[in-house]
Amino acid sequence: MVTTAMFVAAVYFLLPVVWLAISATKSASGLSTTFGLWFSGNHLGRNLHDTVTFGDGLYLRWLANSALYSVVGAAAATLLSAMAGYALAKFTFRGRAVTFSAILAGVLVPPTALAVPLFLMLAGAGMTNTVWSVLLPSTISPFGVYLARVYAAASVPDELLEAGRIDGAGDVRMFYTVSLRLMAPALITIFLFQFVAIWNNFLLPLVMLTSDRLYPVTLGLYTLNTQITRDPDLKAIVVTGSLLSIIPLILAFLALQRFWRTGLAAGAVKD
């Protein structure tokens, strides 16, 4: 029964991906006149060519922008979350409980509620319509801080830190050489969560950016989709571009999932 339920759930979640893969092989007219979950000719090569050459390589520029925002933003968010979570877990200071409660409250705030305040702040600093207007807000992850704090408290023994201090290692050195390695499974999780969130982010670039050369792939495909009524041939480019845009997410998960398995196996062994 459980296996059946999991199979049905897997089919349900994979069905849009299957539709996308099949639709990317169709012509623009075939997308409207044929059954969505079955093939009708093979125009994949032509669609790929039209997509990557659209606007003198504009789609590739959007992919590069998304990669820049996602990789740099997720890496910075992971490091900041690790530092903040580690400090909250391993150091005692006045206001620690209040600070952690405020971070938990930040997890509950929807990103849509922050879009306008962020725009006003960055507009005042003259940073709208720049790479920084998307990157800087992406480096903050309240959920990442929460996860890092919980994992640091559970996986970094106080005795190990005390032994390091006795041997003359400072807190900064212990953090970068010992604690980060012990926290690796949590950090990979934070990175992936933030990477996916930034890659799929639509509202923040929509509010911050006006130049299509700075668009991420999500906003770029949206602008193309709004023009389909004037140019129906763009439908094939939008579908093929959507298929290409999910490949980096799949590759990132496949490349990093081994760290999860390693962390689970290490946590299951106790001396």
GROMACS .gro file of C-alpha atoms in nm:
model
  271
    1MET     CA    1   0.000   0.000   0.000
    2VAL     CA    2   0.276   0.240   0.091
    3THR     CA    3   0.473   0.150  -0.223
    4THR     CA    4   0.166   0.210  -0.437
    5ALA     CA    5   0.104   0.547  -0.278
    6MET     CA    6   0.467   0.648  -0.334
    7PHE     CA    7   0.450   0.536  -0.696
    8VAL     CA    8   0.133   0.739  -0.757
    9ALA     CA    9   0.294   1.044  -0.592
   10ALA     CA   10   0.607   1.003  -0.805
   11VAL     CA   11   0.401   0.986  -1.124
   12TYR     CA   12   0.203   1.292  -1.018
   13PHE     CA   13   0.515   1.500  -0.954
   14LEU     CA   14   0.701   1.379  -1.263
   15LEU     CA   15   0.410   1.422  -1.505
   16PRO     CA   16   0.480   1.795  -1.574
   17VAL     CA   17   0.845   1.710  -1.647
   18VAL     CA   18   0.739   1.434  -1.887
   19TRP     CA   19   0.501   1.676  -2.059
   20LEU     CA   20   0.779   1.933  -2.087
   21ALA     CA   21   1.025   1.683  -2.235
   22ILE     CA   22   0.771   1.562  -2.491
   23SER     CA   23   0.652   1.912  -2.580
   24ALA     CA   24   1.008   2.028  -2.644
   25THR     CA   25   1.019   1.790  -2.943
   26LYS     CA   26   0.717   1.950  -3.111
   27SER     CA   27   0.681   2.245  -3.343
   28ALA     CA   28   0.500   2.558  -3.230
   29SER     CA   29   0.186   2.451  -3.417
   30GLY     CA   30   0.209   2.097  -3.285
   31LEU     CA   31   0.199   2.224  -2.927
   32SER     CA   32  -0.155   2.349  -2.987
   33THR     CA   33  -0.293   2.076  -3.211
   34THR     CA   34  -0.160   1.748  -3.064
   35PHE     CA   35  -0.202   1.552  -2.743
   36GLY     CA   36   0.035   1.688  -2.480
   37LEU     CA   37   0.166   1.354  -2.353
   38TRP     CA   38   0.252   1.201  -2.690
   39PHE     CA   39   0.508   1.279  -2.958
   40SER     CA   40   0.432   1.450  -3.286
   41GLY     CA   41   0.741   1.469  -3.505
   42ASN     CA   42   1.091   1.547  -3.384
   43HIS     CA   43   1.173   1.917  -3.383
   44LEU     CA   44   1.398   1.909  -3.077
   45GLY     CA   45   1.715   2.003  -3.265
   46ARG     CA   46   1.545   2.298  -3.434
   47ASN     CA   47   1.389   2.411  -3.106
   48LEU     CA   48   1.723   2.394  -2.925
   49HIS     CA   49   1.888   2.596  -3.201
   50ASP     CA   50   1.614   2.859  -3.199
   51THR     CA   51   1.630   2.884  -2.820
   52VAL     CA   52   2.005   2.929  -2.780
   53THR     CA   53   2.027   3.169  -3.075
   54PHE     CA   54   1.724   3.376  -2.975
   55GLY     CA   55   1.808   3.743  -2.946
   56ASP     CA   56   2.175   3.686  -3.031
   57GLY     CA   57   2.219   3.448  -2.740
   58LEU     CA   58   1.990   3.629  -2.497
   59TYR     CA   59   1.857   3.304  -2.354
   60LEU     CA   60   2.211   3.185  -2.278
   61ARG     CA   61   2.270   3.518  -2.105
   62TRP     CA   62   1.963   3.453  -1.889
   63LEU     CA   63   2.096   3.110  -1.796
   64ALA     CA   64   2.434   3.260  -1.707
   65ASN     CA   65   2.262   3.524  -1.493
   66SER     CA   66   2.063   3.258  -1.310
   67ALA     CA   67   2.379   3.058  -1.251
   68LEU     CA   68   2.556   3.366  -1.115
   69TYR     CA   69   2.271   3.464  -0.884
   70SER     CA   70   2.213   3.108  -0.764
   71VAL     CA   71   2.570   2.987  -0.711
   72VAL     CA   72   2.710   3.304  -0.555
   73GLY     CA   73   2.394   3.380  -0.357
   74ALA     CA   74   2.359   3.023  -0.227
   75ALA     CA   75   2.729   2.999  -0.136
   76ALA     CA   76   2.721   3.330   0.052
   77ALA     CA   77   2.393   3.239   0.223
   78THR     CA   78   2.536   2.902   0.329
   79LEU     CA   79   2.848   3.056   0.480
   80LEU     CA   80   2.655   3.331   0.660
   81SER     CA   81   2.398   3.081   0.786
   82ALA     CA   82   2.673   2.850   0.912
   83MET     CA   83   2.847   3.133   1.096
   84ALA     CA   84   2.526   3.264   1.252
   85GLY     CA   85   2.390   2.919   1.340
   86TYR     CA   86   2.722   2.810   1.489
   87ALA     CA   87   2.742   3.124   1.702
   88LEU     CA   88   2.388   3.078   1.828
   89ALA     CA   89   2.454   2.712   1.911
   90LYS     CA   90   2.800   2.729   2.068
   91PHE     CA   91   2.836   3.071   2.226
   92THR     CA   92   2.648   3.223   2.517
   93PHE     CA   93   2.578   3.594   2.490
   94ARG     CA   94   2.313   3.841   2.597
   95GLY     CA   95   2.010   3.839   2.369
   96ARG     CA   96   2.082   3.499   2.214
   97ALA     CA   97   1.729   3.367   2.273
   98VAL     CA   98   1.572   3.687   2.141
   99THR     CA   99   1.793   3.679   1.833
  100PHE     CA  100   1.704   3.319   1.759
  101SER     CA  101   1.334   3.392   1.806
  102ALA     CA  102   1.359   3.682   1.561
  103ILE     CA  103   1.524   3.452   1.307
  104LEU     CA  104   1.245   3.198   1.351
  105ALA     CA  105   0.995   3.477   1.292
  106GLY     CA  106   1.182   3.562   0.973
  107VAL     CA  107   1.121   3.210   0.845
  108LEU     CA  108   0.747   3.277   0.861
  109VAL     CA  109   0.761   3.604   0.664
  110PRO     CA  110   0.665   3.542   0.298
  111PRO     CA  111   0.912   3.676   0.041
  112THR     CA  112   0.634   3.872  -0.128
  113ALA     CA  113   0.600   4.088   0.184
  114LEU     CA  114   0.967   4.186   0.162
  115ALA     CA  115   0.981   4.275  -0.207
  116VAL     CA  116   0.867   4.636  -0.176
  117PRO     CA  117   1.078   4.721   0.134
  118LEU     CA  118   1.383   4.568  -0.035
  119PHE     CA  119   1.317   4.769  -0.349
  120LEU     CA  120   1.289   5.094  -0.154
  121MET     CA  121   1.610   5.022   0.039
  122LEU     CA  122   1.812   4.934  -0.269
  123ALA     CA  123   1.660   5.217  -0.472
  124GLY     CA  124   1.774   5.458  -0.202
  125ALA     CA  125   2.125   5.316  -0.237
  126GLY     CA  126   2.111   5.341  -0.617
  127MET     CA  127   2.150   4.967  -0.663
  128THR     CA  128   1.831   4.874  -0.850
  129ASN     CA  129   1.872   4.728  -1.199
  130THR     CA  130   2.210   4.588  -1.103
  131VAL     CA  131   2.339   4.241  -1.026
  132TRP     CA  132   2.366   4.340  -0.658
  133SER     CA  133   1.994   4.410  -0.631
  134VAL     CA  134   1.931   4.035  -0.677
  135LEU     CA  135   2.247   3.900  -0.514
  136LEU     CA  136   2.240   4.086  -0.184
  137PRO     CA  137   1.887   3.981  -0.075
  138SER     CA  138   1.969   3.625  -0.183
  139THR     CA  139   2.251   3.594   0.071
  140ILE     CA  140   2.008   3.599   0.364
  141SER     CA  141   1.838   3.274   0.464
  142PRO     CA  142   1.656   3.263   0.800
  143PHE     CA  143   1.577   2.896   0.745
  144GLY     CA  144   1.944   2.832   0.677
  145VAL     CA  145   2.041   2.995   1.006
  146TYR     CA  146   1.783   2.787   1.190
  147LEU     CA  147   1.899   2.462   1.030
  148ALA     CA  148   2.266   2.543   1.089
  149ARG     CA  149   2.197   2.625   1.454
  150VAL     CA  150   2.011   2.298   1.514
  151TYR     CA  151   2.270   2.089   1.333
  152ALA     CA  152   2.568   2.260   1.498
  153ALA     CA  153   2.419   2.198   1.842
  154ALA     CA  154   2.376   1.827   1.761
  155SER     CA  155   2.688   1.748   1.556
  156VAL     CA  156   2.968   1.964   1.700
  157PRO     CA  157   3.065   1.832   2.046
  158ASP     CA  158   3.156   2.092   2.308
  159GLU     CA  159   3.434   1.862   2.425
  160LEU     CA  160   3.597   1.879   2.083
  161LEU     CA  161   3.593   2.257   2.089
  162GLU     CA  162   3.739   2.265   2.438
  163ALA     CA  163   4.017   2.029   2.332
  164GLY     CA  164   4.097   2.255   2.040
  165ARG     CA  165   4.112   2.562   2.262
  166ILE     CA  166   4.346   2.381   2.504
  167ASP     CA  167   4.574   2.300   2.209
  168GLY     CA  168   4.585   2.670   2.121
  169ALA     CA  169   4.337   2.682   1.834
  170GLY     CA  170   4.119   2.993   1.824
  171ASP     CA  171   3.746   2.995   1.770
  172VAL     CA  172   3.779   3.111   1.410
  173ARG     CA  173   4.026   2.836   1.326
  174MET     CA  174   3.812   2.573   1.497
  175PHE     CA  175   3.510   2.690   1.301
  176TYR     CA  176   3.675   2.673   0.960
  177THR     CA  177   3.888   2.362   1.010
  178VAL     CA  178   3.667   2.142   1.231
  179SER     CA  179   3.309   2.264   1.271
  180LEU     CA  180   3.236   2.329   0.904
  181ARG     CA  181   3.336   1.972   0.818
  182LEU     CA  182   3.112   1.827   1.087
  183MET     CA  183   2.826   2.046   0.965
  184ALA     CA  184   2.875   1.948   0.598
  185PRO     CA  185   2.541   1.761   0.547
  186ALA     CA  186   2.346   2.057   0.686
  187LEU     CA  187   2.547   2.303   0.477
  188ILE     CA  188   2.481   2.104   0.160
  189THR     CA  189   2.110   2.108   0.244
  190ILE     CA  190   2.115   2.484   0.300
  191PHE     CA  191   2.304   2.536  -0.026
  192LEU     CA  192   2.060   2.326  -0.228
  193PHE     CA  193   1.752   2.486  -0.072
  194GLN     CA  194   1.889   2.834  -0.136
  195PHE     CA  195   2.014   2.744  -0.484
  196VAL     CA  196   1.671   2.619  -0.589
  197ALA     CA  197   1.495   2.916  -0.425
  198ILE     CA  198   1.716   3.169  -0.604
  199TRP     CA  199   1.702   2.985  -0.938
  200ASN     CA  200   1.321   2.979  -0.924
  201ASN     CA  201   1.287   3.329  -0.783
  202PHE     CA  202   1.062   3.544  -1.000
  203LEU     CA  203   0.924   3.831  -0.793
  204LEU     CA  204   1.253   3.981  -0.675
  205PRO     CA  205   1.407   4.014  -1.025
  206LEU     CA  206   1.073   4.140  -1.155
  207VAL     CA  207   1.075   4.421  -0.899
  208MET     CA  208   1.446   4.503  -0.915
  209LEU     CA  209   1.543   4.470  -1.280
  210THR     CA  210   1.446   4.660  -1.593
  211SER     CA  211   1.723   4.554  -1.832
  212ASP     CA  212   1.659   4.223  -2.006
  213ARG     CA  213   2.037   4.162  -2.012
  214LEU     CA  214   2.021   4.115  -1.633
  215TYR     CA  215   1.714   3.891  -1.627
  216PRO     CA  216   1.737   3.541  -1.480
  217VAL     CA  217   1.589   3.264  -1.689
  218THR     CA  218   1.258   3.265  -1.498
  219LEU     CA  219   1.186   3.631  -1.572
  220GLY     CA  220   1.320   3.601  -1.925
  221LEU     CA  221   1.087   3.312  -2.009
  222TYR     CA  222   0.798   3.502  -1.854
  223THR     CA  223   0.858   3.801  -2.081
  224LEU     CA  224   0.869   3.570  -2.382
  225ASN     CA  225   0.549   3.399  -2.273
  226THR     CA  226   0.368   3.734  -2.266
  227GLN     CA  227   0.460   3.786  -2.632
  228ILE     CA  228   0.323   3.455  -2.764
  229THR     CA  229  -0.004   3.613  -2.877
  230ARG     CA  230   0.194   3.840  -3.112
  231ASP     CA  231   0.445   3.575  -3.219
  232PRO     CA  232   0.315   3.215  -3.181
  233ASP     CA  233   0.655   3.073  -3.278
  234LEU     CA  234   0.784   3.183  -2.939
  235LYS     CA  235   0.580   2.906  -2.776
  236ALA     CA  236   0.832   2.640  -2.881
  237ILE     CA  237   1.118   2.855  -2.749
  238VAL     CA  238   0.943   2.903  -2.415
  239VAL     CA  239   0.878   2.530  -2.375
  240THR     CA  240   1.230   2.428  -2.479
  241GLY     CA  241   1.381   2.701  -2.263
  242SER     CA  242   1.179   2.579  -1.967
  243LEU     CA  243   1.313   2.228  -2.019
  244LEU     CA  244   1.672   2.352  -2.035
  245SER     CA  245   1.620   2.562  -1.723
  246ILE     CA  246   1.546   2.263  -1.498
  247ILE     CA  247   1.855   2.066  -1.604
  248PRO     CA  248   2.094   2.260  -1.374
  249LEU     CA  249   1.867   2.188  -1.077
  250ILE     CA  250   1.869   1.815  -1.152
  251LEU     CA  251   2.247   1.813  -1.197
  252ALA     CA  252   2.299   2.003  -0.871
  253PHE     CA  253   2.090   1.754  -0.679
  254LEU     CA  254   2.259   1.451  -0.835
  255ALA     CA  255   2.605   1.596  -0.771
  256LEU     CA  256   2.543   1.684  -0.406
  257GLN     CA  257   2.317   1.404  -0.285
  258ARG     CA  258   2.616   1.183  -0.197
  259PHE     CA  259   2.701   1.425   0.083
  260TRP     CA  260   2.360   1.353   0.238
  261ARG     CA  261   2.425   0.980   0.224
  262THR     CA  262   2.767   1.031   0.380
  263GLY     CA  263   2.623   1.240   0.662
  264LEU     CA  264   2.347   0.992   0.734
  265ALA     CA  265   2.590   0.702   0.740
  266ALA     CA  266   2.827   0.889   0.972
  267GLY     CA  267   2.543   0.976   1.205
  268ALA     CA  268   2.427   0.615   1.219
  269VAL     CA  269   2.761   0.489   1.353
  270LYS     CA  270   2.833   0.544   1.719
  271ASP     CA  271   3.146   0.432   1.898
   0.00000   0.00000   0.00000
